[in-house]
PDB file of C-alpha atoms in Angstrom:
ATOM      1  CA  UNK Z   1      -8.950  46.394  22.881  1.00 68.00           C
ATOM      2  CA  UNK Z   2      -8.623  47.222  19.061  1.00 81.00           C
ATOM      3  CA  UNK Z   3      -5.980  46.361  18.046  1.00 91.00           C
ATOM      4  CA  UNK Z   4      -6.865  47.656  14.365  1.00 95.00           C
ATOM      5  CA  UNK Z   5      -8.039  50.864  14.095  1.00 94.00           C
ATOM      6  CA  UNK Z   6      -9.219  53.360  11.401  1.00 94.00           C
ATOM      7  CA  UNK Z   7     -10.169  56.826  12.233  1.00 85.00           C
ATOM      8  CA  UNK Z   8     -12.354  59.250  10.821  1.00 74.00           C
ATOM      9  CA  UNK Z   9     -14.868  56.808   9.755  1.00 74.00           C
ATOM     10  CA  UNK Z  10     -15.956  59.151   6.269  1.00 89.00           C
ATOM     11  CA  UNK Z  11     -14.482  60.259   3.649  1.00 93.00           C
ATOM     12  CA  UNK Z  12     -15.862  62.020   0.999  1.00 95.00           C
ATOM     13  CA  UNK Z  13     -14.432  62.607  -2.386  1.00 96.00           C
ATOM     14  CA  UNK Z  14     -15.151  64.233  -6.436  1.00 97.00           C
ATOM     15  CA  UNK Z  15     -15.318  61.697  -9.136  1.00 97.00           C
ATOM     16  CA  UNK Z  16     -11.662  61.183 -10.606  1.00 97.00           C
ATOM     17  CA  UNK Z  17      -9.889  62.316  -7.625  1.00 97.00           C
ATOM     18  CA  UNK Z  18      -7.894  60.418  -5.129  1.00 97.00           C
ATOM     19  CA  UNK Z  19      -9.683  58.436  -2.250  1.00 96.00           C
ATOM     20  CA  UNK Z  20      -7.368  58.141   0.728  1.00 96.00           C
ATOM     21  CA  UNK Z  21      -8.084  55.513   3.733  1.00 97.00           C
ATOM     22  CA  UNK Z  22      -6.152  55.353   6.754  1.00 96.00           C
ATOM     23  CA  UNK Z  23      -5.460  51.881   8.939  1.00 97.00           C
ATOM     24  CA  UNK Z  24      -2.745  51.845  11.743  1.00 97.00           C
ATOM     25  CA  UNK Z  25      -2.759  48.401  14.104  1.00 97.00           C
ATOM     26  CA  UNK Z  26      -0.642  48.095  17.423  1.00 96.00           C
ATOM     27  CA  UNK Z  27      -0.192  44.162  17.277  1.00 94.00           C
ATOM     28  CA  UNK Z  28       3.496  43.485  16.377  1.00 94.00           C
ATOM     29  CA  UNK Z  29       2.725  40.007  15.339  1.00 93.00           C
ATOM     30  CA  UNK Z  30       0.707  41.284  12.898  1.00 95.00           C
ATOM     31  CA  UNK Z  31       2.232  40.635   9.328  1.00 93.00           C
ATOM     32  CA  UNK Z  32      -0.674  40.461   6.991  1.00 94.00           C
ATOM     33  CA  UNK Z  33      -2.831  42.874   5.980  1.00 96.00           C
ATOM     34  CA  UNK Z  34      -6.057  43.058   3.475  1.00 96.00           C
ATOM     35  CA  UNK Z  35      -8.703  45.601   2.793  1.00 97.00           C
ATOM     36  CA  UNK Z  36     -12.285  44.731   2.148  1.00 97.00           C
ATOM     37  CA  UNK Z  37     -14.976  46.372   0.649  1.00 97.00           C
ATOM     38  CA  UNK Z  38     -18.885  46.458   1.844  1.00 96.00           C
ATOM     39  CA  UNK Z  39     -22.091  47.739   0.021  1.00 96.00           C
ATOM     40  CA  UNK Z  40     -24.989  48.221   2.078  1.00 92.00           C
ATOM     41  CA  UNK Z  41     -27.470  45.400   2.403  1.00 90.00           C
ATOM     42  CA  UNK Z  42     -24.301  42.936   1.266  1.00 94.00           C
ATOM     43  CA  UNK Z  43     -21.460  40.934   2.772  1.00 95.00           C
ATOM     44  CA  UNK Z  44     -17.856  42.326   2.679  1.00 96.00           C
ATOM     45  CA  UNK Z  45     -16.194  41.170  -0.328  1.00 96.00           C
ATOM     46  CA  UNK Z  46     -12.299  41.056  -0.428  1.00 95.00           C
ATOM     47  CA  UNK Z  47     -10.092  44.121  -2.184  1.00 97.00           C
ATOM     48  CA  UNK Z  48      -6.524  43.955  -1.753  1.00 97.00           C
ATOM     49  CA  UNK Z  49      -4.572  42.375   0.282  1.00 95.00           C
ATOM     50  CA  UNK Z  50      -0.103  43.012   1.336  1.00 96.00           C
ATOM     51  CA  UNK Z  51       2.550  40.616   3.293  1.00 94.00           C
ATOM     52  CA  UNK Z  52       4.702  42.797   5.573  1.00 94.00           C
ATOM     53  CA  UNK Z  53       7.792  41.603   3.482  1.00 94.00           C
ATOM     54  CA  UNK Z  54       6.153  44.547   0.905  1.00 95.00           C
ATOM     55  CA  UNK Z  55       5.547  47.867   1.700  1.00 95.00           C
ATOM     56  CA  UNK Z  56       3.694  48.182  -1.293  1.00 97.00           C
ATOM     57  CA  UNK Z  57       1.424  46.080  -3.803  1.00 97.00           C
ATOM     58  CA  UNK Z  58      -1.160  47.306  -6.376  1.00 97.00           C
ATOM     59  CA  UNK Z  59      -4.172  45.952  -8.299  1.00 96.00           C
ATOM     60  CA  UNK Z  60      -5.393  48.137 -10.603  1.00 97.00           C
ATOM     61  CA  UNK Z  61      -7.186  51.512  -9.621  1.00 97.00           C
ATOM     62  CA  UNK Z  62      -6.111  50.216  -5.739  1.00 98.00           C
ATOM     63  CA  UNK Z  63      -2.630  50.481  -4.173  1.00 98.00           C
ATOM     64  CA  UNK Z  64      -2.214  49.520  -0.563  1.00 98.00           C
ATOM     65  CA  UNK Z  65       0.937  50.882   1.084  1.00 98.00           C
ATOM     66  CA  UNK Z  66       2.398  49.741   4.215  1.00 97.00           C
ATOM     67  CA  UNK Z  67       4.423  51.165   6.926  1.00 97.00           C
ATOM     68  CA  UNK Z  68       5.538  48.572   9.214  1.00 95.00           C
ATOM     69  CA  UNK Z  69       7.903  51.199  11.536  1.00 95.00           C
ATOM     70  CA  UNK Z  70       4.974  53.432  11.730  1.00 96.00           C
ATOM     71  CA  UNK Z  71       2.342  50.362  12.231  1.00 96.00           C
ATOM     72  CA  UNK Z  72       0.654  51.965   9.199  1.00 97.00           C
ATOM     73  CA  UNK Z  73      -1.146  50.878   6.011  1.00 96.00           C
ATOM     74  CA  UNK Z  74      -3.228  53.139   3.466  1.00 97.00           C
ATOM     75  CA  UNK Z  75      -5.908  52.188   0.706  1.00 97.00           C
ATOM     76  CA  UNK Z  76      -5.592  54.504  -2.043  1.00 98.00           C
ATOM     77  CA  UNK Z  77      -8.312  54.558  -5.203  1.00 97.00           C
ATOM     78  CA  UNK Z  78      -6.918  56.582  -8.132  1.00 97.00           C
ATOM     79  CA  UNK Z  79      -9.321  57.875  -9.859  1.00 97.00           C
ATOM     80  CA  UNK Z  80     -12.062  57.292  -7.130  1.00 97.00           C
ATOM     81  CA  UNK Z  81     -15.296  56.132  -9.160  1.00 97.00           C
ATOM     82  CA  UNK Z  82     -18.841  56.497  -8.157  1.00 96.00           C
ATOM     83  CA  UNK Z  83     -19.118  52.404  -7.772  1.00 96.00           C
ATOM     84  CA  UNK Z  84     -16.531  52.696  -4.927  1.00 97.00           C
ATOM     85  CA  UNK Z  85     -19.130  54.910  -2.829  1.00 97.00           C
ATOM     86  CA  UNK Z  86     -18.889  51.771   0.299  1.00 96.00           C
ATOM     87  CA  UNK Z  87     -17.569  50.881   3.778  1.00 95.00           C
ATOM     88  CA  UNK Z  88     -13.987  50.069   2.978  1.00 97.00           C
ATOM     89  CA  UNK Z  89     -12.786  47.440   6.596  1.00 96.00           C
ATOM     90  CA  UNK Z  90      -8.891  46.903   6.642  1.00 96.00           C
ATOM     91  CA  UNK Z  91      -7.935  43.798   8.278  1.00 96.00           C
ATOM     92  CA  UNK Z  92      -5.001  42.350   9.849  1.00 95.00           C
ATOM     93  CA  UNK Z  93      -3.324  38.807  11.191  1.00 93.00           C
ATOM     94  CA  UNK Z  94      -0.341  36.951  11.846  1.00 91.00           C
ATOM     95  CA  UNK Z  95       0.083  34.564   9.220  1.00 80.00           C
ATOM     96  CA  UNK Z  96      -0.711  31.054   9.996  1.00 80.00           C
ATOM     97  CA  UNK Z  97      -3.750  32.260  12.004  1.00 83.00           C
ATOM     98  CA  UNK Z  98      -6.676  31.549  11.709  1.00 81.00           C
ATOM     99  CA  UNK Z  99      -8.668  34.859  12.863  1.00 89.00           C
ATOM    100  CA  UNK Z 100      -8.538  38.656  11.234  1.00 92.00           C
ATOM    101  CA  UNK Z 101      -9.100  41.250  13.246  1.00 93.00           C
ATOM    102  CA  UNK Z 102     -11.092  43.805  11.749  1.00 94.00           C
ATOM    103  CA  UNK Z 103     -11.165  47.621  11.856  1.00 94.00           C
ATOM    104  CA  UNK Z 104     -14.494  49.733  12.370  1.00 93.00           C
ATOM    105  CA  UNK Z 105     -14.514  50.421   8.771  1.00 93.00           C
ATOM    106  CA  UNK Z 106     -14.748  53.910   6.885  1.00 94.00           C
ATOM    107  CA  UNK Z 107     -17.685  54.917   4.810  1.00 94.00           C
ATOM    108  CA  UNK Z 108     -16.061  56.868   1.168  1.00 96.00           C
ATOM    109  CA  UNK Z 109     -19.034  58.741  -1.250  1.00 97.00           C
ATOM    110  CA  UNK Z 110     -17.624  59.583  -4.150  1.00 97.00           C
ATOM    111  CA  UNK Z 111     -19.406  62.385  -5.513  1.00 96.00           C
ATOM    112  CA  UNK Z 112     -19.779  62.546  -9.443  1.00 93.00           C
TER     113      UNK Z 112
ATOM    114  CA  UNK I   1     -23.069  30.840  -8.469  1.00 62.00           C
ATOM    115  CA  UNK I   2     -20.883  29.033  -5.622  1.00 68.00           C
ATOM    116  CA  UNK I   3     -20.476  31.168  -2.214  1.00 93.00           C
ATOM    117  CA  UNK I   4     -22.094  31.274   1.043  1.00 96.00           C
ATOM    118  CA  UNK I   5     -25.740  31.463   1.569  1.00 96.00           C
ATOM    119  CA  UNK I   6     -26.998  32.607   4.848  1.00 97.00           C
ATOM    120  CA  UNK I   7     -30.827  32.072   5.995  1.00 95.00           C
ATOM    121  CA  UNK I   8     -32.887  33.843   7.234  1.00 96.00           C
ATOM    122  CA  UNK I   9     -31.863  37.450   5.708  1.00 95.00           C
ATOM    123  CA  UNK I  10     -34.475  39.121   8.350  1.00 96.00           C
ATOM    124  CA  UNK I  11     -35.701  38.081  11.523  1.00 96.00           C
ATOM    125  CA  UNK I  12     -37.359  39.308  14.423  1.00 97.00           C
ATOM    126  CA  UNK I  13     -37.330  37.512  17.510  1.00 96.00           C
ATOM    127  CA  UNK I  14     -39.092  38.605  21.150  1.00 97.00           C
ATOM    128  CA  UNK I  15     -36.576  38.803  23.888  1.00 97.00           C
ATOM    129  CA  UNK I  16     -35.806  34.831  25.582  1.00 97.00           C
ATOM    130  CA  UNK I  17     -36.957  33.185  22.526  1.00 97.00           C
ATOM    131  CA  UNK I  18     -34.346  30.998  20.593  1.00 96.00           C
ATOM    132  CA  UNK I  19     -33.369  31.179  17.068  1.00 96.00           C
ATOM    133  CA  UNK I  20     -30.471  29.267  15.076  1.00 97.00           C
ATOM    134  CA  UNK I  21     -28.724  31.141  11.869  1.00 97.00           C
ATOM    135  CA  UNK I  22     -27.889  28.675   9.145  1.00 97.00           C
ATOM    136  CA  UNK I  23     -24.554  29.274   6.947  1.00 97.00           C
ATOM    137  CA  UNK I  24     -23.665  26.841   3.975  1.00 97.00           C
ATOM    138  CA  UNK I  25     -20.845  27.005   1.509  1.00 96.00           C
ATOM    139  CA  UNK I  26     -20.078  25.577  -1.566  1.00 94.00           C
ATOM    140  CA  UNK I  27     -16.509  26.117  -2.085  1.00 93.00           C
ATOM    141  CA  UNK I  28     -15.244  23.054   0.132  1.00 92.00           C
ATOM    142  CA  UNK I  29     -14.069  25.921   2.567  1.00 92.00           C
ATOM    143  CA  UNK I  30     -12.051  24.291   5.881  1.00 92.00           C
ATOM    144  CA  UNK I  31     -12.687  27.356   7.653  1.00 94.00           C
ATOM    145  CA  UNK I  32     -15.924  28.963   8.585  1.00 96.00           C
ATOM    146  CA  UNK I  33     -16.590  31.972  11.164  1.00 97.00           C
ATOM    147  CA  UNK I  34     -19.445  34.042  12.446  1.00 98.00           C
ATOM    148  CA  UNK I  35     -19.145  37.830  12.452  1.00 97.00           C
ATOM    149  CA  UNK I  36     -21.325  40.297  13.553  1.00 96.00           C
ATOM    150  CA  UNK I  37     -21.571  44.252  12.384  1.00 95.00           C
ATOM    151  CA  UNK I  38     -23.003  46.827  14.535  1.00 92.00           C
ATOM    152  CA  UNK I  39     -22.845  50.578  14.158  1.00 85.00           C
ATOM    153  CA  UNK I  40     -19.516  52.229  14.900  1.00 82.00           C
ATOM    154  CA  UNK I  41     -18.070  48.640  16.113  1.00 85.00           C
ATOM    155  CA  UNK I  42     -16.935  46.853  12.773  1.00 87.00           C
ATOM    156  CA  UNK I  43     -16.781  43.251  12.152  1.00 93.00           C
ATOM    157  CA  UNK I  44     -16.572  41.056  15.346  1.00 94.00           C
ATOM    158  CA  UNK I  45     -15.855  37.641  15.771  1.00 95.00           C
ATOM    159  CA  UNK I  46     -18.342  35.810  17.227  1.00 97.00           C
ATOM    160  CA  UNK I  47     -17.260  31.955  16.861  1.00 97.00           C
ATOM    161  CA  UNK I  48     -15.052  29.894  14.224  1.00 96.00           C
ATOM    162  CA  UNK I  49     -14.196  26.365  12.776  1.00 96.00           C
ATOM    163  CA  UNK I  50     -10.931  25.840  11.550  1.00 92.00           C
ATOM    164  CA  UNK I  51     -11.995  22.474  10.524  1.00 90.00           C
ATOM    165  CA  UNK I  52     -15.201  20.085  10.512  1.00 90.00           C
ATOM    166  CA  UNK I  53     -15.563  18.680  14.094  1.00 89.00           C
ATOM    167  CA  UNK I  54     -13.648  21.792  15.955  1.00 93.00           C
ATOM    168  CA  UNK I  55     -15.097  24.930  17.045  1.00 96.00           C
ATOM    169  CA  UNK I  56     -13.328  27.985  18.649  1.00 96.00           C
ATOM    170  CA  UNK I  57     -14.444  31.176  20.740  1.00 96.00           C
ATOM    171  CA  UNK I  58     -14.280  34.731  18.950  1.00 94.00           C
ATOM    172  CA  UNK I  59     -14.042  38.385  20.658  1.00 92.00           C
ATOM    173  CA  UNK I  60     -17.759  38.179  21.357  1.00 95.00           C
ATOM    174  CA  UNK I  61     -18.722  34.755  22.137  1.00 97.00           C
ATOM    175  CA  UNK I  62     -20.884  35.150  25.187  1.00 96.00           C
ATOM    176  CA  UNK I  63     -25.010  34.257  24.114  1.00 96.00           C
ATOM    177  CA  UNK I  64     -24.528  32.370  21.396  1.00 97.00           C
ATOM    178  CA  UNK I  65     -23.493  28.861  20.561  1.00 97.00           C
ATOM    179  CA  UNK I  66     -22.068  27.160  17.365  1.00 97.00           C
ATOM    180  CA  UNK I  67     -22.496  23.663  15.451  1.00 96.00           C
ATOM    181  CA  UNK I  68     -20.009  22.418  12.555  1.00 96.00           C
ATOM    182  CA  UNK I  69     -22.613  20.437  11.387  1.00 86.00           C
ATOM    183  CA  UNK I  70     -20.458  19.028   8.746  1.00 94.00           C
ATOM    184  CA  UNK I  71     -17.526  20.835   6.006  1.00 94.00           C
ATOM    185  CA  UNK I  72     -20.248  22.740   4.341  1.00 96.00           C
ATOM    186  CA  UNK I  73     -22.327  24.154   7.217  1.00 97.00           C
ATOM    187  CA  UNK I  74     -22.205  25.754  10.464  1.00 97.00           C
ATOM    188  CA  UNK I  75     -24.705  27.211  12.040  1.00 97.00           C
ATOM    189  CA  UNK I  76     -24.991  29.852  15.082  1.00 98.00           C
ATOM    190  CA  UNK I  77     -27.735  29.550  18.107  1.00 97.00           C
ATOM    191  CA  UNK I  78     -29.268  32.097  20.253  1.00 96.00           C
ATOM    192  CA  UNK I  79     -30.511  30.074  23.030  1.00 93.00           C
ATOM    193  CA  UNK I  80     -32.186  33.393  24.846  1.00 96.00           C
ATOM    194  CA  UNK I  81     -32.359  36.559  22.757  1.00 96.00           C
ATOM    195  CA  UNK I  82     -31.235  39.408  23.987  1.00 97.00           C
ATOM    196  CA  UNK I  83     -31.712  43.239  22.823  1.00 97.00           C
ATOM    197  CA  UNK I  84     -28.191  43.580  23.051  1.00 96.00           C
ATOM    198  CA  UNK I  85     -27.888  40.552  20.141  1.00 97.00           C
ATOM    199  CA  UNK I  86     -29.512  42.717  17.928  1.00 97.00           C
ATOM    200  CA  UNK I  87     -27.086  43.318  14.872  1.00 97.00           C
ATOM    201  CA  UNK I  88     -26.378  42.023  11.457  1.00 97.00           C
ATOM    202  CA  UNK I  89     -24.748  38.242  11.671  1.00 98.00           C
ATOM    203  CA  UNK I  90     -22.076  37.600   8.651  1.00 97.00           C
ATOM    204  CA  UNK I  91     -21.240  34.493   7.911  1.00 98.00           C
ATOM    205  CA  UNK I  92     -17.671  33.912   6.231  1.00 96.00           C
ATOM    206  CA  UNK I  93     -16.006  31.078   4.697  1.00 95.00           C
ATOM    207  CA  UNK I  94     -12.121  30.838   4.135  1.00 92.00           C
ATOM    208  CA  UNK I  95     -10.245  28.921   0.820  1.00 83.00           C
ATOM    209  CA  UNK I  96      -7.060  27.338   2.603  1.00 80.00           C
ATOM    210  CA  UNK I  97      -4.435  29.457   3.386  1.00 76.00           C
ATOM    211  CA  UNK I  98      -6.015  32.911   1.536  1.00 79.00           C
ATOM    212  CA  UNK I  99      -7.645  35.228   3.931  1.00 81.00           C
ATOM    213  CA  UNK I 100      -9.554  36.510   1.168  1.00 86.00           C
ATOM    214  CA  UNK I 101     -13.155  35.080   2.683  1.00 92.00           C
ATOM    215  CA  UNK I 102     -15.988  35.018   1.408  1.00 94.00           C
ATOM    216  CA  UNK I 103     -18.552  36.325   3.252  1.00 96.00           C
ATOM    217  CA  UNK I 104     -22.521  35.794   3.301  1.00 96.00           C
ATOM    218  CA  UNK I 105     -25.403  38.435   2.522  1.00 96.00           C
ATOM    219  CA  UNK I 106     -25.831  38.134   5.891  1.00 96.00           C
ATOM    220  CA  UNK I 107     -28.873  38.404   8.275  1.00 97.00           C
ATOM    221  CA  UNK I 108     -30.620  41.137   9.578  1.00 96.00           C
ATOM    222  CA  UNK I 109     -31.704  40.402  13.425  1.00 97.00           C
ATOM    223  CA  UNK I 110     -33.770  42.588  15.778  1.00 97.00           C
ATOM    224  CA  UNK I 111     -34.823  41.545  19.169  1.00 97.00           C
ATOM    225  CA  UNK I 112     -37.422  43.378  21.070  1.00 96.00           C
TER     226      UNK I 112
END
């Protein structure tokens, strides 16, 4: 049973414009929430993460937002870069646990 | 520079033979897990260690085994390989309370 799930698993956007990713998890215990990023041949290496007491936090070119009503969190690159062409996994866990359960990931080219 | 080093990065193993995946980290990480990444499915947790001396099941323990050898290693056994094992095996370590891990390379395993 997922319990985090991202849909349409690619995305594909122009150099400089904005990339987009989608999470939405059904566990209600859930109340932490990261995004990772994977290049091919490499392990995932951690992005961004949010505490449900937020419904927003930004690092730079990333901003996660978070819906906890909706169950909802989105990963959004502004300006999207050619070096963020990856499999972008959000992740999610009650904190004070010791597992993440992971999403199926999304694959974003970012065309120049 | 410190991380997580995974051996072997390829292997390729005839079905029923036996194979053991190392993991070591240099971070004095408590935490340790096994993940592993096939097409479509995400990351899934095979086995983790919270701590040196315990050991606990993931989603997807079934066919494999797990030793915290000691703080800075843990290891993952096939005991009989399996076509369905075939998959890329991450190995991830975790810095106290962060859930920013650090994942391995990882290793690229095909069973015929």
């Amino acid at each position: 049973d997922q319990q985090v799930k991202q849909n349409s698993p690619s995305l594909s956007v122009q150099e400089g414009r904005i990339s987009i990713l989608n999470c939405d998890y059904t566990n209600s215990m859930f109340d932490y929430f990261l995004w990772y990023k994977k290049y091919p041949a490499e392990g995932p290496t951690f992005l961004i993460s949010i505490s449900s007491i937020k419904d927003k936090n930004e690092d730079g070119r990333f901003t996660v937002f978070l819906n906890k009503s909706a169950k909802h969190l989105s990963l959004h690159i502004v300006p999207s870069q050619p070096g963020d062409s990856a499999v972008y996994f959000c992740a999610a866990t009650a904190y004070g646990n010791n597992r993440l359960a992971f999403g199926k990931g999304n694959q974003v080219v970012v065309i120049p | 520079n410190a991380g997580v080093t995974q051996t072997p990065k390829f292997q390729v193993l005839k079905t029923g033979q036996s194979m053991t995946l190392q993991c070591a980290q240099d971070m004095n990480h408590n935490s340790m897990y096994w993940y592993r990444q096939d097409p479509g499915m995400g990351l899934r947790l095979i086995y983790y260690s919270a701590s040196e001396g315990t050991t606990d099941k993931g989603e997807v323990p079934n066919g494999y085994n797990v030793s915290r050898l000691n703080k800075r290693e843990f290891s993952l056994r096939l005991e009989s390989a399996a076509p369905s094992q075939t998959s890329v095996y991450f190995c991830a370590s975790r810095p106290g309370q962060s859930y920013g891990y650090t994942f391995g390379s990882g290793t690229r395993l095909t069973v015929v």
